[in-house]
Amino acid sequence: MPARRSPAVAIEASGLVKSFGETRAVDGVDLTVRTGTVYGVLGPNGAGKTTTLRMLATLLVPDAGSARVLGHDIVREADAVRGRVSLTGQFASVDDDLTGAENLILLGRLMGYSRARARERADALLHAFGLTEAADRLVRTYSGGMRRRLDIPASIVVTPDLLFLDEPTTGLDPRSRNQLWDIVRLLVAEGTTVLLTTQYLDEADQLAERLAIIDRGRVIAEGTVEEIKASVGSGVLHVRLGDPERRPAAAALLERSLNLTTYSEGDPARLSARVSAGEEVTRALDVLARNGIPVTAFSFGQPSLDEVFLALTGHRTADDAAEEVTA
Amino acid sequence: MTTQAPLRLAEIDERVRSALSSDRPRRPSALAVSLTFAWRTLLKMRHVPEQLFDVTAFPIMFTLMFTYLFGGAIAGSTRAYLQFLLPGIVVQTVVFITMYSAAGLNTDISNGIFDRFRSMPIWRPAPLVGSFLGDAVRYSMASLIVIVVGLILGFRPGGGALGVVAAVGLLLVFAFSLGWIWALFGLIMRTPNGVMMSSMMVLFPLTFASSIFVDPRTMPWWLQRFVNVNPITLMATAERGLMAGTATVGQVVVVLAVSAAIVAIFAPITMYRYRNLR
């Protein structure tokens, strides 16, 4: 339980810039994160999420701009920041050549615990995360999921005031992912602030109160999850047409009669439309049926990151990747 | 089934909640943190002991090969040559193992564990200094193995046990200074293999163009010029002197001075790279 009082704003960043050679990985990022909340940073690979997080965790010095974390300047008072934050990197940052228990004892000792207390902390954390049986095995023998599971206790040997999680659920199975979400909620209930990066809108939706969407090193949208969704539409309807030839007609129909935004993807029989409410789904299907356009299948889901991007920027993340490859 | 799931979740919640720390330990001293990192290095050595065999098999092979193949030709008899060669082989052995430490450092960086250390409120050079301290144990063990093999083959150090201990001690100081150079390699290179390759390129000419294997006086003048200022030569000369009990103060002081100079130059550069890791 964080004993020290924290300012109302846990992170305040303005105009953060970081370049690597010619690439401007982060190009003027502003962020404000309230203490005691989960803040999500959402974006595709290479958008600048990790670089932003590494600057805030004092691992990188920004080229321009400034940020205060828990009231301390990330450059001039980096050591004070380090005393109160913890980081879980994108890849499990645990020592392969040590056992699970040794990993945690090592970190406990480095944080200043006595030998006995470090051992006690390690045992408690291994128990809490269901790793007691694997405690004395070398981490190199762990499965990917187990390594990830060790990574979280490694970050909370001393419960931090602020926890940075860099794509914490990438590569986890759904059950482990739900467990991790649960742990994050619990930490927040106990007073820790969490900044997490993710590629999944679903994850941000589950955890974050506010989120920033980052593209090409810039924040292109910021707000509560509801606000972001309202600007995108709460969901996307995908339909599969019985006759691909009729796709332009179907698109025109939905746009004209229901004022929906549609987009057509590679598959010629597939048509998608952004919808803001469930009832729009039934109306859209109804309109298509009444105009003699057969639908063989349909699905309704949350917008993917890709669809959020399309809505916010007019370009798709996948296309960007393709451009980069050909350029 | 339906009642079991929420129960289990609550149980995990309770366990995690009770595993949260309520205390904040006092920040440990630079020395305490460095020693903790040294402990980490020793633990790794215990879990992966093969590493030590890898690096000592090679020098034992060298000792046998040079003594019995070239010893007669170089020094008249294999026994006489062994007296000359063995201290040098000890130096070569340890100098080569310092390179393995750099490869380990590189692994730490690429698998992200250094990110964790760097985001902790600890004395910044501690992970490096601690690993050098832990490695000192590895260097001592390797020296011991080579010296024991030498004794079995007929090596008789005139300086006695004290001379041998002093010689190994001086070598540890020298190895500590080299650690900063390889650490820099470890920080710059992309892969552990890259570190090995590049430090190999530096070490092979340095160890062979030195006084480890042959007396520099038998070499052409231009090579002697290089060999005589080669730090490895200085180290080998002092090592030989200490083990034989004939070392001069000057021989020892020059090694200490070279070591201090290497640390003075490379420690700041290495720490700069460490602070600014991508």
mmCIF file of C-alpha atoms in Angstrom, chain A residues 117-302:
data_model
loop_
_atom_site.group_PDB
_atom_site.id
_atom_site.type_symbol
_atom_site.label_atom_id
_atom_site.label_comp_id
_atom_site.label_asym_id
_atom_site.label_seq_id
_atom_site.Cartn_x
_atom_site.Cartn_y
_atom_site.Cartn_z
ATOM 1 C CA ARG A 117 12.444 -10.125 4.442
ATOM 2 C CA ALA A 118 13.350 -10.467 0.755
ATOM 3 C CA ARG A 119 12.810 -14.230 1.038
ATOM 4 C CA GLU A 120 9.458 -13.610 2.753
ATOM 5 C CA ARG A 121 8.360 -11.179 0.022
ATOM 6 C CA ALA A 122 9.416 -13.655 -2.665
ATOM 7 C CA ASP A 123 7.466 -16.502 -1.045
ATOM 8 C CA ALA A 124 4.335 -14.386 -0.636
ATOM 9 C CA LEU A 125 4.450 -13.179 -4.236
ATOM 10 C CA LEU A 126 5.159 -16.626 -5.676
ATOM 11 C CA HIS A 127 2.216 -17.965 -3.703
ATOM 12 C CA ALA A 128 -0.075 -15.159 -4.840
ATOM 13 C CA PHE A 129 0.789 -15.720 -8.469
ATOM 14 C CA GLY A 130 0.550 -19.507 -8.324
ATOM 15 C CA LEU A 131 4.243 -20.084 -8.879
ATOM 16 C CA THR A 132 5.151 -21.776 -5.604
ATOM 17 C CA GLU A 133 5.758 -25.117 -7.262
ATOM 18 C CA ALA A 134 8.039 -23.577 -9.871
ATOM 19 C CA ALA A 135 9.857 -21.403 -7.323
ATOM 20 C CA ASP A 136 13.092 -23.374 -7.345
ATOM 21 C CA ARG A 137 13.217 -24.098 -11.045
ATOM 22 C CA LEU A 138 15.418 -22.085 -13.386
ATOM 23 C CA VAL A 139 13.355 -19.554 -15.298
ATOM 24 C CA ARG A 140 14.753 -20.875 -18.587
ATOM 25 C CA THR A 141 12.566 -23.966 -18.026
ATOM 26 C CA TYR A 142 9.390 -21.850 -17.638
ATOM 27 C CA SER A 143 6.770 -21.588 -20.370
ATOM 28 C CA GLY A 144 6.160 -18.202 -21.964
ATOM 29 C CA GLY A 145 3.027 -17.686 -19.884
ATOM 30 C CA MET A 146 4.839 -18.535 -16.653
ATOM 31 C CA ARG A 147 7.629 -16.076 -17.411
ATOM 32 C CA ARG A 148 5.028 -13.397 -17.944
ATOM 33 C CA ARG A 149 3.388 -14.423 -14.705
ATOM 34 C CA LEU A 150 6.703 -13.944 -12.889
ATOM 35 C CA ASP A 151 7.168 -10.566 -14.501
ATOM 36 C CA ILE A 152 4.292 -8.931 -12.612
ATOM 37 C CA PRO A 153 5.405 -9.934 -9.089
ATOM 38 C CA ALA A 154 8.914 -8.852 -10.132
ATOM 39 C CA SER A 155 7.457 -5.394 -10.665
ATOM 40 C CA ILE A 156 5.658 -5.242 -7.321
ATOM 41 C CA VAL A 157 8.249 -6.585 -4.893
ATOM 42 C CA VAL A 158 7.773 -3.163 -3.365
ATOM 43 C CA THR A 159 4.280 -2.045 -4.373
ATOM 44 C CA PRO A 160 4.937 0.956 -6.622
ATOM 45 C CA ASP A 161 2.965 4.194 -6.639
ATOM 46 C CA LEU A 162 2.987 4.060 -10.412
ATOM 47 C CA LEU A 163 3.267 0.964 -12.565
ATOM 48 C CA PHE A 164 4.218 1.046 -16.234
ATOM 49 C CA LEU A 165 2.953 -1.932 -18.195
ATOM 50 C CA ASP A 166 4.196 -2.234 -21.760
ATOM 51 C CA GLU A 167 1.763 -4.428 -23.726
ATOM 52 C CA PRO A 168 1.229 -6.677 -20.718
ATOM 53 C CA THR A 169 -1.062 -9.220 -22.361
ATOM 54 C CA THR A 170 0.668 -9.677 -25.706
ATOM 55 C CA GLY A 171 1.126 -13.406 -26.143
ATOM 56 C CA LEU A 172 -1.039 -14.430 -23.193
ATOM 57 C CA ASP A 173 -3.898 -16.900 -23.464
ATOM 58 C CA PRO A 174 -7.370 -15.514 -22.623
ATOM 59 C CA ARG A 175 -7.394 -16.979 -19.115
ATOM 60 C CA SER A 176 -4.013 -15.505 -18.155
ATOM 61 C CA ARG A 177 -5.067 -12.245 -19.744
ATOM 62 C CA ASN A 178 -8.190 -12.064 -17.590
ATOM 63 C CA GLN A 179 -6.122 -12.850 -14.517
ATOM 64 C CA LEU A 180 -3.711 -10.077 -15.338
ATOM 65 C CA TRP A 181 -6.566 -7.619 -15.834
ATOM 66 C CA ASP A 182 -7.854 -8.635 -12.437
ATOM 67 C CA ILE A 183 -4.495 -7.994 -10.828
ATOM 68 C CA VAL A 184 -4.247 -4.579 -12.449
ATOM 69 C CA ARG A 185 -7.701 -3.661 -11.105
ATOM 70 C CA LEU A 186 -6.687 -4.843 -7.677
ATOM 71 C CA LEU A 187 -3.483 -2.801 -7.665
ATOM 72 C CA VAL A 188 -5.439 0.258 -8.662
ATOM 73 C CA ALA A 189 -7.992 -0.395 -5.906
ATOM 74 C CA GLU A 190 -5.055 -0.444 -3.494
ATOM 75 C CA GLY A 191 -3.861 2.932 -4.705
ATOM 76 C CA THR A 192 -1.386 2.307 -7.530
ATOM 77 C CA THR A 193 -1.635 4.336 -10.720
ATOM 78 C CA VAL A 194 -1.146 2.330 -13.920
ATOM 79 C CA LEU A 195 -0.024 3.466 -17.336
ATOM 80 C CA LEU A 196 -0.380 0.720 -19.882
ATOM 81 C CA THR A 197 0.296 0.480 -23.570
ATOM 82 C CA THR A 198 -1.749 -1.839 -25.686
ATOM 83 C CA GLN A 199 -2.694 -2.658 -29.237
ATOM 84 C CA TYR A 200 -6.181 -3.777 -28.287
ATOM 85 C CA LEU A 201 -9.097 -1.426 -27.837
ATOM 86 C CA ASP A 202 -10.773 -4.226 -25.926
ATOM 87 C CA GLU A 203 -8.019 -4.171 -23.302
ATOM 88 C CA ALA A 204 -8.172 -0.408 -22.951
ATOM 89 C CA ASP A 205 -11.950 -0.730 -22.655
ATOM 90 C CA GLN A 206 -11.610 -3.309 -19.864
ATOM 91 C CA LEU A 207 -9.093 -1.404 -17.802
ATOM 92 C CA ALA A 208 -8.525 2.191 -18.680
ATOM 93 C CA GLU A 209 -10.581 5.155 -17.611
ATOM 94 C CA ARG A 210 -8.934 7.390 -20.134
ATOM 95 C CA LEU A 211 -6.794 6.678 -23.120
ATOM 96 C CA ALA A 212 -4.623 8.330 -25.676
ATOM 97 C CA ILE A 213 -4.380 7.012 -29.190
ATOM 98 C CA ILE A 214 -0.929 7.417 -30.645
ATOM 99 C CA ASP A 215 -0.010 7.327 -34.297
ATOM 100 C CA ARG A 216 3.381 8.158 -35.767
ATOM 101 C CA GLY A 217 4.626 9.625 -32.511
ATOM 102 C CA ARG A 218 1.647 11.925 -31.975
ATOM 103 C CA VAL A 219 -1.492 11.770 -29.847
ATOM 104 C CA ILE A 220 -4.346 11.791 -32.349
ATOM 105 C CA ALA A 221 -7.196 11.322 -29.878
ATOM 106 C CA GLU A 222 -7.528 11.537 -26.126
ATOM 107 C CA GLY A 223 -10.412 11.071 -23.768
ATOM 108 C CA THR A 224 -12.465 8.552 -21.860
ATOM 109 C CA VAL A 225 -13.111 5.247 -23.553
ATOM 110 C CA GLU A 226 -16.739 6.351 -24.066
ATOM 111 C CA GLU A 227 -15.679 9.584 -25.721
ATOM 112 C CA ILE A 228 -13.319 7.786 -28.062
ATOM 113 C CA LYS A 229 -15.982 5.252 -28.929
ATOM 114 C CA ALA A 230 -18.564 7.940 -29.526
ATOM 115 C CA SER A 231 -16.267 9.494 -32.080
ATOM 116 C CA VAL A 232 -15.745 6.132 -33.749
ATOM 117 C CA GLY A 233 -19.103 4.467 -33.330
ATOM 118 C CA SER A 234 -19.673 1.936 -30.637
ATOM 119 C CA GLY A 235 -19.343 -0.961 -32.995
ATOM 120 C CA VAL A 236 -18.917 -2.263 -36.450
ATOM 121 C CA LEU A 237 -21.336 -4.353 -38.472
ATOM 122 C CA HIS A 238 -19.819 -6.732 -40.966
ATOM 123 C CA VAL A 239 -22.098 -8.336 -43.518
ATOM 124 C CA ARG A 240 -21.417 -10.976 -46.105
ATOM 125 C CA LEU A 241 -23.373 -10.429 -49.295
ATOM 126 C CA GLY A 242 -24.837 -13.285 -51.280
ATOM 127 C CA ASP A 243 -23.875 -11.464 -54.480
ATOM 128 C CA PRO A 244 -20.572 -9.549 -54.436
ATOM 129 C CA GLU A 245 -21.709 -7.592 -57.530
ATOM 130 C CA ARG A 246 -24.279 -5.814 -55.379
ATOM 131 C CA ARG A 247 -21.710 -4.427 -52.891
ATOM 132 C CA PRO A 248 -21.624 -0.868 -54.302
ATOM 133 C CA ALA A 249 -25.406 -0.798 -54.295
ATOM 134 C CA ALA A 250 -25.557 -2.069 -50.734
ATOM 135 C CA ALA A 251 -23.005 0.494 -49.559
ATOM 136 C CA ALA A 252 -24.863 3.324 -51.249
ATOM 137 C CA LEU A 253 -28.120 2.157 -49.742
ATOM 138 C CA LEU A 254 -26.798 2.096 -46.185
ATOM 139 C CA GLU A 255 -25.143 5.469 -46.556
ATOM 140 C CA ARG A 256 -28.196 7.084 -48.086
ATOM 141 C CA SER A 257 -31.024 5.651 -46.077
ATOM 142 C CA LEU A 258 -29.378 5.227 -42.654
ATOM 143 C CA ASN A 259 -26.581 7.757 -42.954
ATOM 144 C CA LEU A 260 -23.976 5.123 -42.020
ATOM 145 C CA THR A 261 -20.303 5.242 -42.902
ATOM 146 C CA THR A 262 -19.368 2.107 -44.789
ATOM 147 C CA TYR A 263 -16.115 0.680 -45.967
ATOM 148 C CA SER A 264 -15.312 -2.131 -48.285
ATOM 149 C CA GLU A 265 -12.496 -4.515 -47.677
ATOM 150 C CA GLY A 266 -10.446 -6.877 -49.796
ATOM 151 C CA ASP A 267 -13.017 -9.646 -49.779
ATOM 152 C CA PRO A 268 -15.505 -8.559 -52.483
ATOM 153 C CA ALA A 269 -18.481 -10.099 -50.660
ATOM 154 C CA ARG A 270 -17.753 -8.285 -47.412
ATOM 155 C CA LEU A 271 -19.092 -4.898 -46.428
ATOM 156 C CA SER A 272 -18.630 -3.115 -43.116
ATOM 157 C CA ALA A 273 -20.509 -0.221 -41.588
ATOM 158 C CA ARG A 274 -19.846 1.822 -38.515
ATOM 159 C CA VAL A 275 -22.872 1.765 -36.203
ATOM 160 C CA SER A 276 -23.418 3.621 -32.985
ATOM 161 C CA ALA A 277 -26.150 1.524 -31.446
ATOM 162 C CA GLY A 278 -27.452 -2.020 -31.574
ATOM 163 C CA GLU A 279 -30.739 -1.021 -33.124
ATOM 164 C CA GLU A 280 -28.897 0.354 -36.138
ATOM 165 C CA VAL A 281 -27.780 -3.183 -36.816
ATOM 166 C CA THR A 282 -31.328 -4.447 -37.161
ATOM 167 C CA ARG A 283 -32.298 -1.449 -39.249
ATOM 168 C CA ALA A 284 -29.340 -1.915 -41.580
ATOM 169 C CA LEU A 285 -30.103 -5.608 -42.060
ATOM 170 C CA ASP A 286 -33.757 -4.745 -42.562
ATOM 171 C CA VAL A 287 -32.993 -2.149 -45.229
ATOM 172 C CA LEU A 288 -30.795 -4.580 -47.119
ATOM 173 C CA ALA A 289 -33.428 -7.320 -46.964
ATOM 174 C CA ARG A 290 -36.254 -5.026 -48.077
ATOM 175 C CA ASN A 291 -34.218 -3.909 -51.085
ATOM 176 C CA GLY A 292 -33.571 -7.450 -52.198
ATOM 177 C CA ILE A 293 -29.881 -7.624 -51.281
ATOM 178 C CA PRO A 294 -29.334 -11.055 -49.699
ATOM 179 C CA VAL A 295 -27.041 -11.251 -46.679
ATOM 180 C CA THR A 296 -25.524 -14.689 -46.027
ATOM 181 C CA ALA A 297 -23.815 -13.844 -42.730
ATOM 182 C CA PHE A 298 -23.262 -10.912 -40.448
ATOM 183 C CA SER A 299 -21.391 -10.047 -37.297
ATOM 184 C CA PHE A 300 -21.416 -7.120 -34.922
ATOM 185 C CA GLY A 301 -18.431 -6.284 -32.795
ATOM 186 C CA GLN A 302 -16.420 -3.632 -31.079
#
